[in-house]
Each structure stands twice: as C-alpha cells, then as structure tokens.
Amino acid sequence: MQNTQPPEYAIETKNLFIFYGSFAAVSEVNIKIERQKVTAIIGPSGCGKSTLLRAFNRMNDFVPSSYVTGEVLLHGQNLYGSNIDPVEVRRRIGMVFQKPNPFPKSIYENIAWGARINGFKGNMDELVEQSLRGAALWEEVKDKIHKSAYELSGGQQQRLCIARTIAIQPDIILMDEPASALDPISTLRIEELMQELKKNYTIIIVTHNMQQAARVSDYTAMMMLDREGSRSGTVIEFSETKRIFTNPKDKRTEDYVTGRFG
Amino acid sequence: MIRKTFESEIQQVKDEVLLLGSMVEHAIIGSVEALKKRDIKAAEKIIAEDKEINKKRFAIENQLMILIATQQPMAHDLRLLASTMEIISELERMGDYAKGIANINIRMGEEPLLKPLIDIPRMAQKGADMLHRSLSAFINEDVEAAKTIPMEDDEVDALYNQIYHELMLIIIQDPRSIERANWLLWVGHNLERVADRVTNICERTIFIATGEFGEIKSSDDEFWKGQQVQHK
C-alpha cells in the first residue's frame, strides 16, 4: 500500500455493508474518522459495534461467510480492493482486545516478536524500551523485561498489548472494550494513555461505558439497529463527543446516553 | 420505565424549586405589602424568612450535586440539572430584593410614605406573576411561554419609568423629600430587577428544552437610552 499525501481523515467508509452470509450485520455506514483523534463507537449490545470495528482491519475475514460491500478507505485506498494484502492492513491498523492477550513469552519477546516478523532490522532493545515507554509501562517493568508477561497484572498486560501494537508503528489503533476487564485505576491509566497515543496515532474505541466514551473521545459514533424489528445495525448519529453528550440530535441517541433506552 | 429512581429524584428537585419559587413570590408581595402599611414587624418577618429561602437554595444545590455525582446525567438531564443550579441562584437573588425592600421599610423608621403606593404594588404583583408563570414554563419546558413571558418586562419597566419621573418631579418641587424619594426609587429598582431575573429563568428553560443558548432581548437598554435623552 502506498502512503500518499496524508488526508484529513484516517478512515472513510462509503456505503459500507457487512454481511455474515445473507445477513447484513451492519448496513450503510458512511463515516469519516479524523486523524490523530479518538473516535468512540457506542450503542446497545448487538448493534454491530465490534463488527464495524473489525471491518477496519479486515478481522472479519476470519469468519468464513463474512464479506463486505462498499468501501473502507485508508489514505484514500480501499482496504477491500483486490490488490490489498490483509496482513499488511493489520500491520497498518493494530488492534487491542477486551481481554489482555499477551503471548506466553517474556515481556521483551512480546514486543520483539511482532517487530521481527515484520522485518524490523534496527536496535531491538531500543524499540522495546520505546514501545514500553509509549505504553506508559516502562518504569514498572524495566527491571524484569525478560520475565514472563503472565507475571504482570491485568492492567499491565493490557498496556503490554498496546506496547506490542505500537512497536510495529501502525497508523491506527483499534480498541475493542480495552478496559472492561480492568479495575478502575487501570482503566484510568489506559484512558490517560489514549490521550498520549493520539498525538501519534488515530484511535477508534468500542465501549459500553458511556462515561468512558465521554471522557476519552473527540468524536462519537452512535450505533443502533436501523429500524424496529431489524437485526441490522447502523450509525445513526456521528458527531463531536461534546455534542453527543450534551445535545444530541437523534431522539434515540438522547434515550441511549441518558440511560432511557430499552 | 428505566431510570425510575433518577426520574423520581429529578421530580423531587423540581418540586423543591417550585416551593422555593413560592417562598420568593410570597416575600416579594409581602415586602411591598408591609411597606404600603408601614408594618415594621412584617418587614422583620420577611428578613427572617429570607434565611429560610437561602437555606432552601443550598439544600437544592446539594441535592443537585449529589444527583450529578451519582447519576452522571447526560444530554437533556445534564442541561436540566446544570440549569436548575442557575435558576435557584436567580430565585435566591430575587429573595434578596424582597429583603432589601423590607430593610428600606425598617430604615424609614417613623417617616411616613412620601406618597401612597400605587405603581409599586403593581410592579410587585406583575413581577411575582411573571415569576410564577416562568416557573410553570420551566417545569413543563414550555418554550413558547418562556419566549413570551419576558416580553412583559416592558410593562414593569414602564411602571418603573413612571415612578421614576413622578419621584423626580416631587424632588424638584421639594428637595427636602430627596431621601424619602430615593428610598422608593430603590424599591422600584429592586422590583425592576425581579422581572429581569425572570427573563434569565426563561432563557434557561429554553436552553433545557432545545439545547440552544440565547439571550432574550431586554427592554432595559431602551429604558436607559430613554433616560439619557432626557438628561440632554
């Protein structure tokens, strides 16, 4: 993939539908995600938030019957174009999951491994330190980086996963409920970290925690089933976070953010 | 309905605001009534009751803080709770105007009124009535009413204008009346401010309902312009 002139938007979707077999889990999404900002995707369970997030780095490809129509543009290039390598897509667009999932290796190797298979030839010690610093973990682990990653707490493991992601210098970091398995202090650490990370990366986060979305994001996409009785989700309102949480336009967004939905 | 508890707590706050409003209304009418009758005891009672108004305002403020901290209000709920904070402060200030009128009454001591009060009680009645309706508009989020009530501020200003000129005339005719005239002018000014604060309540109501901040045009500017012209 060629990196052309960086556009204002990191990702743009055009008439995006995501199917599982004949069922459209997500319908007609047209959003533009701004660079170096945090964008939150919120909405009730089963409205397609994670499906949409996974479409941004072709993770849905792992579900055999899934396919998309429409476009997901990264730097103006369609990620689903015929000449696109999904592995390269996932290198450019990293992902952090709900449950911390470090490799059963040392802290050091958790970071070095991905970089190495991506052809990193520089100073590995430096890269490991840099990545751990970037994930606000270095000070806590610098004396034990050759110990198993499993010795770390849940919050530390999650930051290690973030360090692992930034080690391969992606453009975008996707986060699927990155703090929902963590205690409140670890959660705040991750949230603070996101504010640091957005100086260099574009972040898209799926969260059930509305206060978290309000705290961390610059933009919010509100997803909902597209009509009553339907099982297909779509983005019903997309705007600045401060707008969504003080004066949303859509009645359904209002009901959801004020806790009156359902 | 989900958020039943929160809804009922919001309802309680609204009830308390209405109660505070009725205490303030009562104080405004009562302070002018006491002045009209030169009833010092009644004036002292108004001053004592102002303490209750202040207490009530702080109690509501506390209730609002707890709701914000524990319920994390968003969107409409947030606008409502934040604006209610403003509204109770407006109400408390209106209570202070009534207390001010009661203080003037006490300071006048044995001095009789310069003239029988006619327009001043009218101003008080009008102001209290506007206040009452502005709080109904707030409770019902009636944007239409919130937009039209402030228009009536013109009537209050006209009465004030009339009082002002009448008192000026008296002062010119008999400069010894300056102090007593000044007291009444002060009373008029306090009542004029009551109506202005009603406008603020209406602006908040519109914000709660629509999310739009807007200043309702006040006729005060016109009033002061009018004064300047006459000084030339």
CSV table of C-alpha atoms in Angstrom, one decimal:
chain,number,residue,atom,x,y,z
A,1,MET,CA,0.0,0.0,0.0
A,2,GLN,CA,1.4,3.4,-0.9
A,3,ASN,CA,1.3,6.2,1.6
A,4,THR,CA,0.2,9.2,-0.4
A,5,GLN,CA,-0.4,12.7,0.9
A,6,PRO,CA,-1.9,12.2,4.4
A,7,PRO,CA,-5.6,13.1,4.1
A,8,GLU,CA,-7.5,14.8,6.9
A,9,TYR,CA,-9.3,11.6,7.6
A,10,ALA,CA,-7.6,8.3,8.7
A,11,ILE,CA,-10.5,6.2,7.6
A,12,GLU,CA,-13.5,6.8,5.5
A,13,THR,CA,-16.3,4.4,4.8
A,14,LYS,CA,-18.6,4.7,1.8
A,15,ASN,CA,-21.9,2.9,1.8
A,16,LEU,CA,-20.4,0.1,3.9
A,17,PHE,CA,-22.4,-3.1,4.5
A,18,ILE,CA,-21.0,-6.0,6.4
A,19,PHE,CA,-22.6,-9.4,5.8
A,20,TYR,CA,-22.5,-12.8,7.5
A,21,GLY,CA,-23.8,-15.0,4.8
A,22,SER,CA,-27.1,-13.3,3.6
A,23,PHE,CA,-27.5,-11.3,6.8
A,24,ALA,CA,-26.3,-7.7,6.9
A,25,ALA,CA,-25.0,-7.2,10.4
A,26,VAL,CA,-24.1,-3.6,9.6
A,27,SER,CA,-25.8,-1.5,7.0
A,28,GLU,CA,-25.0,1.6,5.1
A,29,VAL,CA,-22.2,3.2,7.2
A,30,ASN,CA,-20.8,6.4,5.9
A,31,ILE,CA,-18.4,8.0,8.3
A,32,LYS,CA,-15.1,9.9,8.2
A,33,ILE,CA,-12.7,9.3,11.0
A,34,GLU,CA,-10.4,12.1,11.7
A,35,ARG,CA,-6.7,11.6,12.1
A,36,GLN,CA,-5.0,11.7,15.5
A,37,LYS,CA,-8.3,11.9,17.3
A,38,VAL,CA,-10.1,9.4,19.5
A,39,THR,CA,-13.3,8.2,18.0
A,40,ALA,CA,-15.7,6.2,20.1
A,41,ILE,CA,-18.3,3.8,18.8
A,42,ILE,CA,-21.2,3.4,21.3
A,43,GLY,CA,-24.6,1.7,21.2
A,44,PRO,CA,-26.6,-1.2,22.7
A,45,SER,CA,-25.4,-4.8,22.6
A,46,GLY,CA,-25.8,-6.5,19.3
A,47,CYS,CA,-25.9,-3.3,17.1
A,48,GLY,CA,-22.7,-4.2,15.3
A,49,LYS,CA,-20.1,-2.0,17.0
A,50,SER,CA,-17.4,-4.7,17.1
A,51,THR,CA,-18.3,-5.9,13.7
A,52,LEU,CA,-17.8,-2.4,12.3
A,53,LEU,CA,-14.5,-2.0,14.2
A,54,ARG,CA,-13.2,-5.4,12.9
A,55,ALA,CA,-14.1,-4.3,9.4
A,56,PHE,CA,-11.5,-1.6,9.7
A,57,ASN,CA,-8.6,-4.0,9.7
A,58,ARG,CA,-10.3,-7.0,8.0
A,59,MET,CA,-10.5,-9.1,11.1
A,60,ASN,CA,-13.9,-10.2,9.9
A,61,ASP,CA,-12.1,-12.1,7.1
A,62,PHE,CA,-11.6,-14.8,9.7
A,63,VAL,CA,-15.3,-15.5,9.7
A,64,PRO,CA,-15.8,-17.7,6.6
A,65,SER,CA,-19.1,-16.5,5.4
A,66,SER,CA,-18.4,-12.8,6.0
A,67,TYR,CA,-18.0,-10.2,3.3
A,68,VAL,CA,-18.4,-6.5,2.8
A,69,THR,CA,-19.9,-4.3,0.2
A,70,GLY,CA,-19.0,-0.6,-0.2
A,71,GLU,CA,-15.6,0.8,0.7
A,72,VAL,CA,-13.3,1.3,3.7
A,73,LEU,CA,-10.7,3.9,2.6
A,74,LEU,CA,-7.4,4.2,4.3
A,75,HIS,CA,-5.5,7.2,2.8
A,76,GLY,CA,-7.9,7.1,0.0
A,77,GLN,CA,-7.2,3.4,-0.8
A,78,ASN,CA,-10.0,0.8,-0.4
A,79,LEU,CA,-8.9,-1.8,2.2
A,80,TYR,CA,-11.1,-4.4,0.4
A,81,GLY,CA,-9.5,-3.7,-3.0
A,82,SER,CA,-8.4,-6.8,-5.0
A,83,ASN,CA,-4.7,-6.0,-4.7
A,84,ILE,CA,-4.7,-5.5,-1.0
A,85,ASP,CA,-2.9,-7.8,1.4
A,86,PRO,CA,-5.0,-8.2,4.6
A,87,VAL,CA,-1.8,-8.9,6.6
A,88,GLU,CA,-0.4,-5.6,5.6
A,89,VAL,CA,-3.8,-4.0,6.5
A,90,ARG,CA,-3.5,-5.4,10.0
A,91,ARG,CA,0.1,-4.1,10.3
A,92,ARG,CA,-1.1,-0.6,9.5
A,93,ILE,CA,-4.2,-0.9,11.7
A,94,GLY,CA,-3.4,-2.5,15.0
A,95,MET,CA,-6.0,-3.9,17.5
A,96,VAL,CA,-6.3,-4.2,21.2
A,97,PHE,CA,-8.9,-6.6,22.6
A,98,GLN,CA,-11.1,-6.7,25.6
A,99,LYS,CA,-9.1,-9.3,27.4
A,100,PRO,CA,-5.4,-8.7,27.5
A,101,ASN,CA,-3.8,-11.4,25.4
A,102,PRO,CA,0.0,-11.4,25.7
A,103,PHE,CA,1.9,-14.2,24.1
A,104,PRO,CA,3.2,-16.8,26.6
A,105,LYS,CA,6.7,-15.3,26.3
A,106,SER,CA,8.8,-12.7,28.1
A,107,ILE,CA,7.7,-9.1,28.2
A,108,TYR,CA,10.6,-8.3,25.9
A,109,GLU,CA,9.7,-11.0,23.4
A,110,ASN,CA,6.0,-9.9,23.3
A,111,ILE,CA,7.2,-6.7,21.7
A,112,ALA,CA,10.2,-8.0,19.7
A,113,TRP,CA,8.4,-10.9,18.1
A,114,GLY,CA,5.9,-8.9,16.1
A,115,ALA,CA,8.5,-6.4,15.1
A,116,ARG,CA,10.9,-9.1,14.0
A,117,ILE,CA,8.4,-10.9,11.8
A,118,ASN,CA,7.5,-7.6,10.3
A,119,GLY,CA,11.1,-7.3,9.2
A,120,PHE,CA,12.4,-4.9,11.8
A,121,LYS,CA,16.2,-4.6,11.5
A,122,GLY,CA,17.1,-1.8,13.9
A,123,ASN,CA,18.1,-1.8,17.5
A,124,MET,CA,15.6,-4.2,19.2
A,125,ASP,CA,16.4,-3.1,22.8
A,126,GLU,CA,15.7,0.5,21.8
A,127,LEU,CA,12.4,-0.5,20.1
A,128,VAL,CA,11.3,-2.5,23.2
A,129,GLU,CA,12.1,0.4,25.5
A,130,GLN,CA,10.5,3.0,23.3
A,131,SER,CA,7.3,0.9,22.9
A,132,LEU,CA,7.1,0.2,26.6
A,133,ARG,CA,7.6,3.9,27.3
A,134,GLY,CA,4.9,4.7,24.7
A,135,ALA,CA,2.5,2.5,26.5
A,136,ALA,CA,3.4,4.0,29.9
A,137,LEU,CA,4.7,0.7,31.2
A,138,TRP,CA,8.5,1.0,31.1
A,139,GLU,CA,9.0,2.3,34.6
A,140,GLU,CA,7.0,-0.6,36.1
A,141,VAL,CA,8.8,-3.4,34.1
A,142,LYS,CA,12.2,-2.1,33.2
A,143,ASP,CA,13.9,-4.4,35.8
A,144,LYS,CA,12.1,-7.6,34.7
A,145,ILE,CA,11.6,-7.4,30.9
A,146,HIS,CA,12.8,-10.9,30.5
A,147,LYS,CA,10.3,-12.3,32.9
A,148,SER,CA,7.1,-13.9,31.6
A,149,ALA,CA,4.4,-11.4,30.5
A,150,TYR,CA,1.9,-13.5,32.6
A,151,GLU,CA,3.5,-12.2,35.8
A,152,LEU,CA,2.0,-8.8,35.0
A,153,SER,CA,-1.3,-7.6,36.4
A,154,GLY,CA,-4.3,-7.4,34.0
A,155,GLY,CA,-3.8,-3.6,33.5
A,156,GLN,CA,-0.1,-4.0,32.9
A,157,GLN,CA,-0.8,-6.9,30.4
A,158,GLN,CA,-3.2,-4.6,28.5
A,159,ARG,CA,-0.6,-1.9,28.3
A,160,LEU,CA,1.9,-4.5,27.1
A,161,CYS,CA,-0.6,-5.4,24.3
A,162,ILE,CA,-0.7,-1.7,23.5
A,163,ALA,CA,3.1,-1.5,23.5
A,164,ARG,CA,3.2,-4.6,21.2
A,165,THR,CA,0.8,-2.8,18.9
A,166,ILE,CA,2.7,0.4,18.7
A,167,ALA,CA,6.0,-1.4,18.2
A,168,ILE,CA,5.1,-2.0,14.6
A,169,GLN,CA,4.1,1.6,14.2
A,170,PRO,CA,0.6,1.3,12.9
A,171,ASP,CA,-1.4,4.3,11.6
A,172,ILE,CA,-4.5,3.4,13.5
A,173,ILE,CA,-5.1,1.6,16.8
A,174,LEU,CA,-8.5,-0.1,17.2
A,175,MET,CA,-9.6,-0.9,20.7
A,176,ASP,CA,-12.5,-3.2,21.5
A,177,GLU,CA,-13.6,-2.6,25.1
A,178,PRO,CA,-9.9,-2.3,26.1
A,179,ALA,CA,-10.7,-1.5,29.8
A,180,SER,CA,-13.8,-3.5,30.5
A,181,ALA,CA,-11.8,-6.3,32.2
A,182,LEU,CA,-9.7,-3.9,34.3
A,183,ASP,CA,-10.2,-2.3,37.7
A,184,PRO,CA,-10.9,1.5,37.8
A,185,ILE,CA,-7.3,2.6,38.4
A,186,SER,CA,-6.0,0.5,35.5
A,187,THR,CA,-8.9,1.8,33.4
A,188,LEU,CA,-7.9,5.4,34.1
A,189,ARG,CA,-4.3,4.6,33.1
A,190,ILE,CA,-5.5,3.2,29.8
A,191,GLU,CA,-7.7,6.3,29.3
A,192,GLU,CA,-4.8,8.6,30.0
A,193,LEU,CA,-2.5,6.6,27.7
A,194,MET,CA,-5.0,7.1,24.9
A,195,GLN,CA,-4.6,10.8,25.2
A,196,GLU,CA,-0.9,10.4,24.9
A,197,LEU,CA,-1.2,7.9,22.0
A,198,LYS,CA,-3.5,10.2,19.9
A,199,LYS,CA,-0.6,12.6,19.4
A,200,ASN,CA,0.8,10.0,17.0
A,201,TYR,CA,-2.0,7.6,16.2
A,202,THR,CA,-5.6,7.6,15.3
A,203,ILE,CA,-7.6,5.7,17.8
A,204,ILE,CA,-11.0,4.1,17.4
A,205,ILE,CA,-12.6,2.6,20.5
A,206,VAL,CA,-15.7,0.5,21.1
A,207,THR,CA,-17.0,0.9,24.6
A,208,HIS,CA,-20.1,0.0,26.5
A,209,ASN,CA,-19.1,2.5,29.2
A,210,MET,CA,-20.6,5.8,28.1
A,211,GLN,CA,-18.7,7.8,30.7
A,212,GLN,CA,-15.6,6.4,29.2
A,213,ALA,CA,-16.6,7.4,25.7
A,214,ALA,CA,-17.4,10.9,27.0
A,215,ARG,CA,-14.0,11.1,28.8
A,216,VAL,CA,-11.7,9.8,26.2
A,217,SER,CA,-13.1,10.6,22.7
A,218,ASP,CA,-13.2,13.6,20.4
A,219,TYR,CA,-15.9,12.1,18.2
A,220,THR,CA,-18.6,9.6,18.9
A,221,ALA,CA,-20.5,7.3,16.5
A,222,MET,CA,-23.8,6.2,17.9
A,223,MET,CA,-24.9,2.8,16.5
A,224,MET,CA,-28.4,1.3,16.7
A,225,LEU,CA,-30.4,-1.3,14.9
A,226,ASP,CA,-31.5,0.6,11.8
A,227,ARG,CA,-35.2,0.2,12.4
A,228,GLU,CA,-37.6,-1.6,14.8
A,229,GLY,CA,-37.6,-5.3,14.3
A,230,SER,CA,-34.4,-5.2,12.2
A,231,ARG,CA,-31.3,-7.0,13.3
A,232,SER,CA,-29.0,-4.9,11.2
A,233,GLY,CA,-27.0,-2.1,12.9
A,234,THR,CA,-26.0,1.2,11.5
A,235,VAL,CA,-24.5,4.6,12.6
A,236,ILE,CA,-27.5,6.8,13.4
A,237,GLU,CA,-25.6,9.8,14.6
A,238,PHE,CA,-21.9,10.8,14.3
A,239,SER,CA,-20.7,14.0,15.7
A,240,GLU,CA,-18.4,15.6,18.2
A,241,THR,CA,-18.5,13.8,21.6
A,242,LYS,CA,-19.3,17.0,23.4
A,243,ARG,CA,-22.4,17.4,21.2
A,244,ILE,CA,-23.5,13.8,21.6
A,245,PHE,CA,-23.4,14.0,25.4
A,246,THR,CA,-24.9,17.5,25.8
A,247,ASN,CA,-27.3,17.9,23.0
A,248,PRO,CA,-27.7,15.0,20.6
A,249,LYS,CA,-29.9,15.5,17.5
A,250,ASP,CA,-31.4,12.0,17.3
A,251,LYS,CA,-34.0,11.1,19.9
A,252,ARG,CA,-32.6,7.5,20.1
A,253,THR,CA,-29.1,8.8,20.9
A,254,GLU,CA,-30.7,11.0,23.6
A,255,ASP,CA,-32.5,8.0,25.1
A,256,TYR,CA,-29.4,5.9,25.0
A,257,VAL,CA,-27.0,8.4,26.5
A,258,THR,CA,-29.4,9.4,29.3
A,259,GLY,CA,-30.0,5.7,30.1
A,260,ARG,CA,-33.6,5.5,28.9
A,261,PHE,CA,-33.1,3.2,26.1
A,262,GLY,CA,-34.5,-0.3,26.3
B,1,MET,CA,-39.5,2.7,32.6
B,2,ILE,CA,-35.8,2.5,33.2
B,3,ARG,CA,-34.1,5.1,35.4
B,4,LYS,CA,-37.2,5.3,37.6
B,5,THR,CA,-35.2,6.3,40.6
B,6,PHE,CA,-33.4,9.1,38.8
B,7,GLU,CA,-36.7,10.3,37.3
B,8,SER,CA,-38.3,10.5,40.7
B,9,GLU,CA,-35.3,12.3,42.2
B,10,ILE,CA,-35.5,14.9,39.3
B,11,GLN,CA,-39.2,15.3,40.1
B,12,GLN,CA,-38.3,15.9,43.8
B,13,VAL,CA,-35.9,18.6,42.8
B,14,LYS,CA,-38.5,20.3,40.6
B,15,ASP,CA,-41.0,20.2,43.5
B,16,GLU,CA,-38.4,21.8,45.7
B,17,VAL,CA,-37.7,24.5,43.1
B,18,LEU,CA,-41.4,25.3,42.9
B,19,LEU,CA,-41.5,25.5,46.7
B,20,LEU,CA,-38.5,27.9,46.7
B,21,GLY,CA,-40.3,29.9,44.0
B,22,SER,CA,-43.4,30.3,46.0
B,23,MET,CA,-41.4,31.4,49.1
B,24,VAL,CA,-39.8,34.1,46.9
B,25,GLU,CA,-43.1,35.2,45.4
B,26,HIS,CA,-44.6,35.5,48.9
B,27,ALA,CA,-41.6,37.5,50.0
B,28,ILE,CA,-41.9,40.0,47.1
B,29,ILE,CA,-45.6,40.6,47.6
B,30,GLY,CA,-45.2,40.6,51.4
B,31,SER,CA,-42.3,43.1,51.4
B,32,VAL,CA,-44.3,45.6,49.4
B,33,GLU,CA,-47.5,45.0,51.4
B,34,ALA,CA,-45.5,45.7,54.6
B,35,LEU,CA,-44.1,48.9,53.1
B,36,LYS,CA,-47.5,50.0,52.0
B,37,LYS,CA,-48.8,49.6,55.5
B,38,ARG,CA,-45.5,50.7,57.1
B,39,ASP,CA,-45.7,47.5,59.1
B,40,ILE,CA,-42.2,47.1,60.6
B,41,LYS,CA,-43.0,43.7,62.3
B,42,ALA,CA,-44.0,42.2,58.9
B,43,ALA,CA,-40.8,43.6,57.4
B,44,GLU,CA,-38.7,41.9,60.1
B,45,LYS,CA,-40.5,38.7,59.4
B,46,ILE,CA,-39.6,39.0,55.7
B,47,ILE,CA,-36.0,39.4,56.6
B,48,ALA,CA,-36.1,36.3,58.9
B,49,GLU,CA,-37.8,34.3,56.2
B,50,ASP,CA,-35.1,35.2,53.7
B,51,LYS,CA,-32.8,33.0,55.8
B,52,GLU,CA,-35.1,30.1,55.0
B,53,ILE,CA,-35.0,30.9,51.3
B,54,ASN,CA,-31.2,30.8,51.4
B,55,LYS,CA,-31.3,27.5,53.3
B,56,LYS,CA,-33.7,26.0,50.8
B,57,ARG,CA,-31.5,27.1,47.9
B,58,PHE,CA,-28.4,25.5,49.4
B,59,ALA,CA,-30.4,22.3,50.1
B,60,ILE,CA,-31.5,22.1,46.5
B,61,GLU,CA,-27.9,22.8,45.4
B,62,ASN,CA,-26.7,20.0,47.5
B,63,GLN,CA,-29.4,17.7,46.1
B,64,LEU,CA,-28.3,18.6,42.5
B,65,MET,CA,-24.6,18.0,43.3
B,66,ILE,CA,-25.5,14.5,44.6
B,67,LEU,CA,-27.5,13.7,41.5
B,68,ILE,CA,-24.7,14.9,39.2
B,69,ALA,CA,-22.1,12.9,41.2
B,70,THR,CA,-24.2,9.7,41.5
B,71,GLN,CA,-26.3,9.6,38.3
B,72,GLN,CA,-23.9,11.0,35.7
B,73,PRO,CA,-26.6,13.0,33.8
B,74,MET,CA,-26.1,13.4,30.1
B,75,ALA,CA,-27.8,15.4,27.4
B,76,HIS,CA,-31.2,16.7,28.5
B,77,ASP,CA,-30.7,15.6,32.1
B,78,LEU,CA,-27.4,17.4,32.2
B,79,ARG,CA,-28.9,20.6,30.8
B,80,LEU,CA,-31.8,20.4,33.3
B,81,LEU,CA,-29.6,19.8,36.4
B,82,ALA,CA,-27.0,22.4,35.4
B,83,SER,CA,-29.7,25.0,34.5
B,84,THR,CA,-31.6,24.3,37.7
B,85,MET,CA,-28.4,25.3,39.6
B,86,GLU,CA,-28.6,28.6,37.8
B,87,ILE,CA,-32.3,29.0,38.4
B,88,ILE,CA,-32.2,28.5,42.1
B,89,SER,CA,-29.5,31.1,42.3
B,90,GLU,CA,-31.7,33.6,40.4
B,91,LEU,CA,-34.5,32.8,42.9
B,92,GLU,CA,-32.3,33.4,45.9
B,93,ARG,CA,-31.3,36.8,44.5
B,94,MET,CA,-34.9,37.7,44.0
B,95,GLY,CA,-35.5,36.8,47.6
B,96,ASP,CA,-32.7,39.3,48.4
B,97,TYR,CA,-34.5,42.0,46.6
B,98,ALA,CA,-37.6,41.4,48.8
B,99,LYS,CA,-35.3,41.5,51.8
B,100,GLY,CA,-33.9,44.8,50.5
B,101,ILE,CA,-37.4,46.3,50.4
B,102,ALA,CA,-38.0,45.1,53.9
B,103,ASN,CA,-34.8,46.7,55.0
B,104,ILE,CA,-35.8,50.0,53.4
B,105,ASN,CA,-39.1,49.8,55.3
B,106,ILE,CA,-37.2,49.4,58.6
B,107,ARG,CA,-34.7,52.2,57.8
B,108,MET,CA,-37.6,54.6,57.1
B,109,GLY,CA,-38.5,54.4,60.7
B,110,GLU,CA,-41.3,56.7,61.7
B,111,GLU,CA,-41.1,58.6,58.5
B,112,PRO,CA,-44.5,58.4,56.6
B,113,LEU,CA,-44.5,57.4,53.0
B,114,LEU,CA,-43.8,60.2,50.6
B,115,LYS,CA,-46.9,59.3,48.6
B,116,PRO,CA,-49.5,56.5,48.7
B,117,LEU,CA,-48.1,53.5,46.9
B,118,ILE,CA,-49.9,52.6,43.7
B,119,ASP,CA,-47.5,51.7,40.9
B,120,ILE,CA,-45.0,50.0,43.3
B,121,PRO,CA,-47.5,47.3,44.4
B,122,ARG,CA,-48.5,46.9,40.7
B,123,MET,CA,-44.8,46.3,39.9
B,124,ALA,CA,-44.6,43.7,42.7
B,125,GLN,CA,-47.8,42.0,41.5
B,126,LYS,CA,-46.6,41.9,37.9
B,127,GLY,CA,-43.1,40.6,38.8
B,128,ALA,CA,-44.5,37.9,41.1
B,129,ASP,CA,-47.0,36.9,38.5
B,130,MET,CA,-44.2,36.6,35.8
B,131,LEU,CA,-42.1,34.6,38.2
B,132,HIS,CA,-44.9,32.2,38.9
B,133,ARG,CA,-45.6,31.6,35.2
B,134,SER,CA,-41.8,31.4,34.4
B,135,LEU,CA,-41.5,28.5,36.9
B,136,SER,CA,-44.5,26.8,35.3
B,137,ALA,CA,-42.8,27.1,32.0
B,138,PHE,CA,-39.6,25.7,33.5
B,139,ILE,CA,-41.5,22.7,35.0
B,140,ASN,CA,-43.3,22.0,31.7
B,141,GLU,CA,-40.4,23.0,29.5
B,142,ASP,CA,-42.9,25.3,27.7
B,143,VAL,CA,-40.6,27.1,25.2
B,144,GLU,CA,-43.4,29.2,23.8
B,145,ALA,CA,-44.3,30.6,27.3
B,146,ALA,CA,-40.6,31.0,28.1
B,147,LYS,CA,-40.3,33.2,25.0
B,148,THR,CA,-43.3,35.4,25.6
B,149,ILE,CA,-43.1,36.0,29.4
B,150,PRO,CA,-40.0,38.2,29.1
B,151,MET,CA,-41.9,40.5,26.7
B,152,GLU,CA,-44.0,41.5,29.7
B,153,ASP,CA,-40.9,43.0,31.2
B,154,ASP,CA,-41.8,46.1,29.2
B,155,GLU,CA,-44.8,46.7,31.5
B,156,VAL,CA,-42.6,46.5,34.6
B,157,ASP,CA,-40.2,48.9,33.0
B,158,ALA,CA,-42.9,51.3,32.1
B,159,LEU,CA,-44.2,51.3,35.6
B,160,TYR,CA,-40.7,51.9,36.9
B,161,ASN,CA,-40.2,54.7,34.4
B,162,GLN,CA,-43.5,56.3,35.6
B,163,ILE,CA,-42.4,56.0,39.3
B,164,TYR,CA,-39.0,57.5,38.4
B,165,HIS,CA,-40.4,60.6,36.7
B,166,GLU,CA,-43.0,61.1,39.4
B,167,LEU,CA,-40.4,61.0,42.1
B,168,MET,CA,-38.1,63.3,40.2
B,169,LEU,CA,-40.9,65.8,40.0
B,170,ILE,CA,-41.5,65.6,43.7
B,171,ILE,CA,-37.8,66.1,44.4
B,172,ILE,CA,-37.7,69.2,42.2
B,173,GLN,CA,-40.7,70.6,43.9
B,174,ASP,CA,-39.4,69.9,47.4
B,175,PRO,CA,-35.7,69.0,47.6
B,176,ARG,CA,-36.2,68.0,51.3
B,177,SER,CA,-38.0,64.9,50.0
B,178,ILE,CA,-34.8,63.6,48.4
B,179,GLU,CA,-34.2,60.9,51.0
B,180,ARG,CA,-37.7,59.5,51.1
B,181,ALA,CA,-38.0,59.7,47.3
B,182,ASN,CA,-34.7,57.9,47.0
B,183,TRP,CA,-36.0,55.0,49.2
B,184,LEU,CA,-39.0,54.5,47.0
B,185,LEU,CA,-36.8,54.7,43.9
B,186,TRP,CA,-34.7,52.0,45.4
B,187,VAL,CA,-37.8,49.8,46.0
B,188,GLY,CA,-38.8,50.3,42.4
B,189,HIS,CA,-35.3,49.4,41.2
B,190,ASN,CA,-35.4,46.1,43.2
B,191,LEU,CA,-38.7,45.2,41.7
B,192,GLU,CA,-37.5,46.0,38.2
B,193,ARG,CA,-34.6,43.6,38.8
B,194,VAL,CA,-37.0,40.9,39.8
B,195,ALA,CA,-38.5,41.0,36.3
B,196,ASP,CA,-35.1,40.9,34.7
B,197,ARG,CA,-34.3,37.7,36.6
B,198,VAL,CA,-37.5,36.2,35.4
B,199,THR,CA,-36.0,36.6,31.9
B,200,ASN,CA,-32.9,34.7,32.9
B,201,ILE,CA,-35.1,31.8,34.2
B,202,CYS,CA,-36.9,31.8,30.8
B,203,GLU,CA,-33.6,31.7,28.9
B,204,ARG,CA,-32.6,28.7,31.0
B,205,THR,CA,-35.9,27.0,30.2
B,206,ILE,CA,-35.3,27.4,26.5
B,207,PHE,CA,-31.8,26.0,26.9
B,208,ILE,CA,-33.1,23.0,28.8
B,209,ALA,CA,-35.7,22.2,26.1
B,210,THR,CA,-33.7,23.0,23.0
B,211,GLY,CA,-30.0,22.9,23.9
B,212,GLU,CA,-29.7,26.4,22.5
B,213,PHE,CA,-28.3,29.3,24.5
B,214,GLY,CA,-29.8,32.6,23.6
B,215,GLU,CA,-30.3,36.0,25.2
B,216,ILE,CA,-33.8,37.3,25.2
B,217,LYS,CA,-33.7,40.9,24.2
B,218,SER,CA,-34.2,43.0,27.2
B,219,SER,CA,-36.1,46.3,27.1
B,220,ASP,CA,-33.7,47.7,29.7
B,221,ASP,CA,-31.4,49.1,27.1
B,222,GLU,CA,-34.3,51.1,25.7
B,223,PHE,CA,-35.1,52.2,29.2
B,224,TRP,CA,-31.6,53.6,29.8
B,225,LYS,CA,-31.4,55.1,26.4
B,226,GLY,CA,-34.6,57.0,27.2
B,227,GLN,CA,-33.1,58.3,30.4
B,228,GLN,CA,-30.1,59.7,28.6
B,229,VAL,CA,-32.1,61.5,26.1
B,230,GLN,CA,-34.0,63.3,28.9
B,231,HIS,CA,-30.8,64.4,30.6
B,232,LYS,CA,-29.6,66.3,27.5
